């Protein structure tokens, strides 16, 4: 029973990846198969496994032209297309373990495991878990996190109400509107700890007869201890020292081609954007065009609206360790941010690097996540 599919025009021709359940009557196991259009006929093709990393509780069986994945506990499973459209996400119910199947252009398959929605971030001590919720109605799909297993039930309810309201901000504009609109928004957990939860929302919005779709970007930051929303102004003083720091080049652009866009803003314009950052303004346009902030394990991120041709928004991050004390707004909050501490100086072959002779070329510096090394 096929439930999801991916169609792609590759160098081999038209490819069709099918995914679904082997049995019509039970939601397990899951299969993935490849077909190609050859002449006027669809031909089932052999699947080549490139890399494979599966948790102990999963099994993979491969026929010539089909992959079958099964979990040993025989829990029910779901399958859906990845957001970028080049593979499937297979989820085992009541488990933090997901399987990702991605397809290369040559037809090879990479299988990987994703242990939870926070697997790609630095996990600090925490006393709660996250589950996914979604709003789906009238062409609008918004996925957002909800908190579970928090001992304080009253606080959990309050935090979940904030998360839902933040995720659905601006939605009311379309609920009772006659305008045909398609909105699809997903989330990513940028930081999750006992004290902080930072959520980033990205998506696309297309209004019928509009010239082009718009990219949507907004964030939601929570103080888990006080059950309150956090804004950029709660963390840093939006004053000249911070604005100078923003334009000093210490902020790294998430998209390298957007690095120089900050130079297009005057200090007054940046001050206006950042002073109003993270405001719950209550319309889709405001959510799309406003400035927002977020936290990662070691950085403070800022999103600033830019022209549609430049991407609609640009994100910049600065290491928490690089933010001077005189810019920090709330010392109590900062005491629990626990950034990754930078080394005071670069060391080469046991000797301090002569920074008068050499300097770091930020534009050619990048971050590398080495998952195999652990925390």
PDB file of C-alpha atoms in Angstrom, residues 9 78 114 116-117 130 133 154 158 182 204 228 265 307 331 350 356 358 365:
ATOM      1  CA  UNK A   9      13.856  14.190 -13.147  1.00  0.00           C
ATOM      2  CA  UNK A  78       4.417   6.025   9.746  1.00  0.00           C
ATOM      3  CA  UNK A 114      17.461  10.425  13.896  1.00  0.00           C
ATOM      4  CA  UNK A 116      14.696  12.696  18.320  1.00  0.00           C
ATOM      5  CA  UNK A 117      13.668  16.094  16.985  1.00  0.00           C
ATOM      6  CA  UNK A 130       8.913  17.557  23.118  1.00  0.00           C
ATOM      7  CA  UNK A 133       1.629  19.033  17.035  1.00  0.00           C
ATOM      8  CA  UNK A 154       0.208  24.048  35.365  1.00  0.00           C
ATOM      9  CA  UNK A 158       0.971  27.635  30.189  1.00  0.00           C
ATOM     10  CA  UNK A 182      -1.250  27.981   0.729  1.00  0.00           C
ATOM     11  CA  UNK A 204       6.475  29.322   2.471  1.00  0.00           C
ATOM     12  CA  UNK A 228       7.568  33.561  29.793  1.00  0.00           C
ATOM     13  CA  UNK A 265      21.304  49.097   6.865  1.00  0.00           C
ATOM     14  CA  UNK A 307      14.358  42.137  -0.153  1.00  0.00           C
ATOM     15  CA  UNK A 331      22.918  38.589  34.227  1.00  0.00           C
ATOM     16  CA  UNK A 350      52.062  24.053  21.274  1.00  0.00           C
ATOM     17  CA  UNK A 356      50.063  40.347  14.597  1.00  0.00           C
ATOM     18  CA  UNK A 358      48.216  36.084  11.110  1.00  0.00           C
ATOM     19  CA  UNK A 365      35.800  29.796   8.432  1.00  0.00           C
TER      20      UNK A 365
END
